[in-house]
Short mmCIF file of C-alpha atoms in Angstrom, two decimals:
data_model
loop_
_atom_site.label_atom_id
_atom_site.label_comp_id
_atom_site.label_asym_id
_atom_site.label_seq_id
_atom_site.Cartn_x
_atom_site.Cartn_y
_atom_site.Cartn_z
CA UNK A 1 -77.97 24.16 -159.52
CA UNK A 2 -79.43 27.57 -159.97
CA UNK A 3 -77.15 28.83 -162.74
CA UNK A 4 -78.20 25.88 -164.97
CA UNK A 5 -81.89 25.98 -164.06
CA UNK A 6 -84.08 25.23 -167.05
CA UNK A 7 -86.46 28.11 -166.34
CA UNK A 8 -84.49 30.67 -164.30
CA UNK A 9 -87.40 33.16 -164.43
CA UNK A 10 -89.37 30.79 -162.26
CA UNK A 11 -86.94 31.46 -159.44
CA UNK A 12 -87.91 35.15 -159.43
CA UNK A 13 -90.99 36.54 -157.68
CA UNK A 14 -93.69 37.74 -160.13
CA UNK A 15 -93.77 41.16 -158.45
CA UNK A 16 -90.02 41.54 -159.11
CA UNK A 17 -90.36 40.49 -162.73
CA UNK A 18 -93.06 43.13 -163.22
CA UNK A 19 -90.89 45.80 -161.60
CA UNK A 20 -87.98 44.97 -163.89
CA UNK A 21 -90.08 44.98 -167.07
CA UNK A 22 -88.99 47.81 -169.43
CA UNK A 23 -91.63 50.32 -170.27
CA UNK A 24 -91.77 53.43 -172.42
CA UNK A 25 -89.62 56.13 -170.91
CA UNK A 26 -89.23 59.68 -172.03
CA UNK A 27 -85.87 61.40 -172.03
CA UNK A 28 -87.13 64.68 -170.58
CA UNK A 29 -85.34 65.89 -167.41
CA UNK A 30 -88.55 66.04 -165.46
CA UNK A 31 -89.27 62.42 -166.39
CA UNK A 32 -85.88 61.33 -165.15
CA UNK A 33 -86.25 63.11 -161.83
CA UNK A 34 -89.72 61.63 -161.22
CA UNK A 35 -88.51 58.13 -162.17
CA UNK A 36 -85.49 58.53 -159.92
CA UNK A 37 -87.63 59.72 -156.97
CA UNK A 38 -90.06 56.81 -157.62
CA UNK A 39 -87.26 54.23 -157.70
CA UNK A 40 -85.75 55.68 -154.53
CA UNK A 41 -89.14 55.43 -152.80
CA UNK A 42 -89.61 51.81 -153.88
CA UNK A 43 -86.09 50.80 -152.81
CA UNK A 44 -86.38 52.52 -149.50
CA UNK A 45 -89.73 50.96 -148.73
CA UNK A 46 -88.30 47.53 -149.57
CA UNK A 47 -85.20 47.91 -147.41
CA UNK A 48 -86.60 49.52 -144.29
CA UNK A 49 -88.66 46.47 -143.17
CA UNK A 50 -85.55 44.31 -143.67
CA UNK A 51 -83.58 46.63 -141.41
CA UNK A 52 -86.18 46.42 -138.65
CA UNK A 53 -86.54 42.69 -139.01
CA UNK A 54 -82.81 42.23 -138.53
CA UNK A 55 -82.31 44.80 -135.73
CA UNK A 56 -85.14 43.74 -133.48
CA UNK A 57 -84.16 40.14 -132.77
CA UNK A 58 -80.49 41.07 -132.62
CA UNK A 59 -81.07 43.53 -129.82
CA UNK A 60 -83.28 41.13 -127.96
CA UNK A 61 -80.80 38.25 -128.05
CA UNK A 62 -77.87 40.43 -127.00
CA UNK A 63 -79.73 41.60 -123.94
CA UNK A 64 -81.88 38.56 -122.97
CA UNK A 65 -79.56 35.53 -123.16
CA UNK A 66 -77.72 34.73 -119.91
CA UNK A 67 -74.06 33.82 -119.65
CA UNK A 68 -74.82 30.34 -118.22
CA UNK A 69 -76.83 29.44 -121.33
CA UNK A 70 -73.95 30.54 -123.57
CA UNK A 71 -71.43 28.47 -121.61
CA UNK A 72 -73.61 25.38 -121.75
CA UNK A 73 -74.16 25.73 -125.50
CA UNK A 74 -70.57 26.56 -126.16
CA UNK A 75 -69.10 23.44 -124.57
CA UNK A 76 -71.16 20.94 -126.73
CA UNK A 77 -69.62 20.18 -130.16
CA UNK A 78 -72.91 20.05 -132.13
CA UNK A 79 -75.04 22.46 -130.20
CA UNK A 80 -72.24 25.13 -130.28
CA UNK A 81 -72.20 24.99 -134.04
CA UNK A 82 -75.99 25.23 -134.29
CA UNK A 83 -76.17 27.96 -131.66
CA UNK A 84 -73.67 30.26 -133.32
CA UNK A 85 -75.24 29.67 -136.78
CA UNK A 86 -78.58 30.71 -135.26
CA UNK A 87 -76.85 33.67 -133.68
CA UNK A 88 -75.33 34.67 -137.01
CA UNK A 89 -78.73 34.39 -138.62
CA UNK A 90 -80.43 36.59 -136.03
CA UNK A 91 -77.73 39.16 -135.34
CA UNK A 92 -77.40 40.22 -138.99
CA UNK A 93 -74.24 42.20 -138.66
CA UNK A 94 -71.89 43.22 -141.43
CA UNK A 95 -69.42 40.56 -142.55
CA UNK A 96 -66.55 43.00 -141.90
CA UNK A 97 -67.60 43.20 -138.23
CA UNK A 98 -68.34 39.48 -137.71
CA UNK A 99 -64.78 38.65 -136.61
CA UNK A 100 -64.69 41.40 -133.98
CA UNK A 101 -68.12 40.48 -132.71
CA UNK A 102 -67.35 36.79 -132.37
CA UNK A 103 -64.03 37.40 -130.55
CA UNK A 104 -65.98 38.04 -127.37
CA UNK A 105 -67.31 34.44 -127.65
CA UNK A 106 -63.88 32.95 -128.23
CA UNK A 107 -63.45 31.68 -124.66
CA UNK A 108 -67.07 30.39 -124.50
CA UNK A 109 -67.52 28.61 -127.81
CA UNK A 110 -65.42 26.00 -129.58
CA UNK A 111 -63.41 26.94 -132.75
CA UNK A 112 -65.74 24.85 -134.98
CA UNK A 113 -68.73 26.94 -133.88
CA UNK A 114 -66.80 30.17 -134.55
CA UNK A 115 -65.96 29.00 -138.08
CA UNK A 116 -69.58 28.05 -138.74
CA UNK A 117 -70.60 31.51 -137.51
CA UNK A 118 -68.07 33.25 -139.82
CA UNK A 119 -69.13 31.17 -142.85
CA UNK A 120 -72.87 31.21 -142.39
CA UNK A 121 -73.46 34.70 -141.13
CA UNK A 122 -72.24 36.68 -144.15
CA UNK A 123 -74.22 34.53 -146.53
CA UNK A 124 -77.57 34.03 -144.80
CA UNK A 125 -79.22 36.18 -142.16
CA UNK A 126 -82.67 37.67 -141.44
CA UNK A 127 -81.92 40.97 -143.12
CA UNK A 128 -80.56 39.38 -146.28
CA UNK A 129 -83.51 36.95 -146.58
CA UNK A 130 -85.89 39.88 -146.18
CA UNK A 131 -84.11 41.73 -148.96
CA UNK A 132 -83.83 38.67 -151.21
CA UNK A 133 -87.57 38.05 -150.77
CA UNK A 134 -88.20 40.83 -153.30
CA UNK A 135 -86.46 39.22 -156.28
CA UNK A 136 -86.70 35.51 -155.40
CA UNK A 137 -89.47 33.13 -154.51
CA UNK A 138 -89.80 31.70 -150.95
CA UNK A 139 -89.03 28.23 -152.29
CA UNK A 140 -85.74 29.39 -153.82
CA UNK A 141 -84.71 31.10 -150.63
CA UNK A 142 -85.52 28.08 -148.49
CA UNK A 143 -83.43 25.87 -150.79
CA UNK A 144 -80.57 28.34 -150.73
CA UNK A 145 -80.71 28.64 -146.91
CA UNK A 146 -80.76 24.92 -146.44
CA UNK A 147 -77.73 24.40 -148.76
CA UNK A 148 -75.67 27.12 -147.02
CA UNK A 149 -76.72 25.90 -143.54
CA UNK A 150 -75.80 22.32 -144.26
CA UNK A 151 -72.44 23.28 -145.79
CA UNK A 152 -71.59 25.57 -142.89
CA UNK A 153 -72.54 23.00 -140.28
CA UNK A 154 -70.53 20.23 -141.97
CA UNK A 155 -67.53 22.51 -142.18
CA UNK A 156 -67.86 23.49 -138.53
CA UNK A 157 -68.24 19.87 -137.39
CA UNK A 158 -65.33 18.76 -139.57
CA UNK A 159 -63.12 21.32 -137.95
CA UNK A 160 -64.26 20.06 -134.55
CA UNK A 161 -63.04 16.55 -135.30
CA UNK A 162 -59.83 17.71 -136.96
CA UNK A 163 -58.65 20.24 -134.39
#
């Protein structure tokens, strides 16, 4: 869908297009150092808000949600899938750590929900959307999130009915 888009530049945010535009650059060593420092500053200022947006809700959910709520959600076939997808979205942990994190929920949630968590989390989360907001338009990110969420939910629910 996106790779065959008629106007792929319309998927990108105008601010990002401007930042990527090539300008006149000098080859002097001082110019390279200044450009490198400027790029570092821009990248850092773009990534730090994403870090805070991902870390705040993750900490809040891990400390505020009671065990009873988790058991109630985990025993329902549809709500368990949706709950763990929402958790994956909010927690924003590294895809290498997802499996170890979700192991603690293995006795509480059904296997379908765990699969949905493991599929959805590495592709879409708060931190990633905040970072992708720089190059892509909000409409593109909403479409992408919807596609990944629907595919993850269908996969999780299919596993629930197969297993």
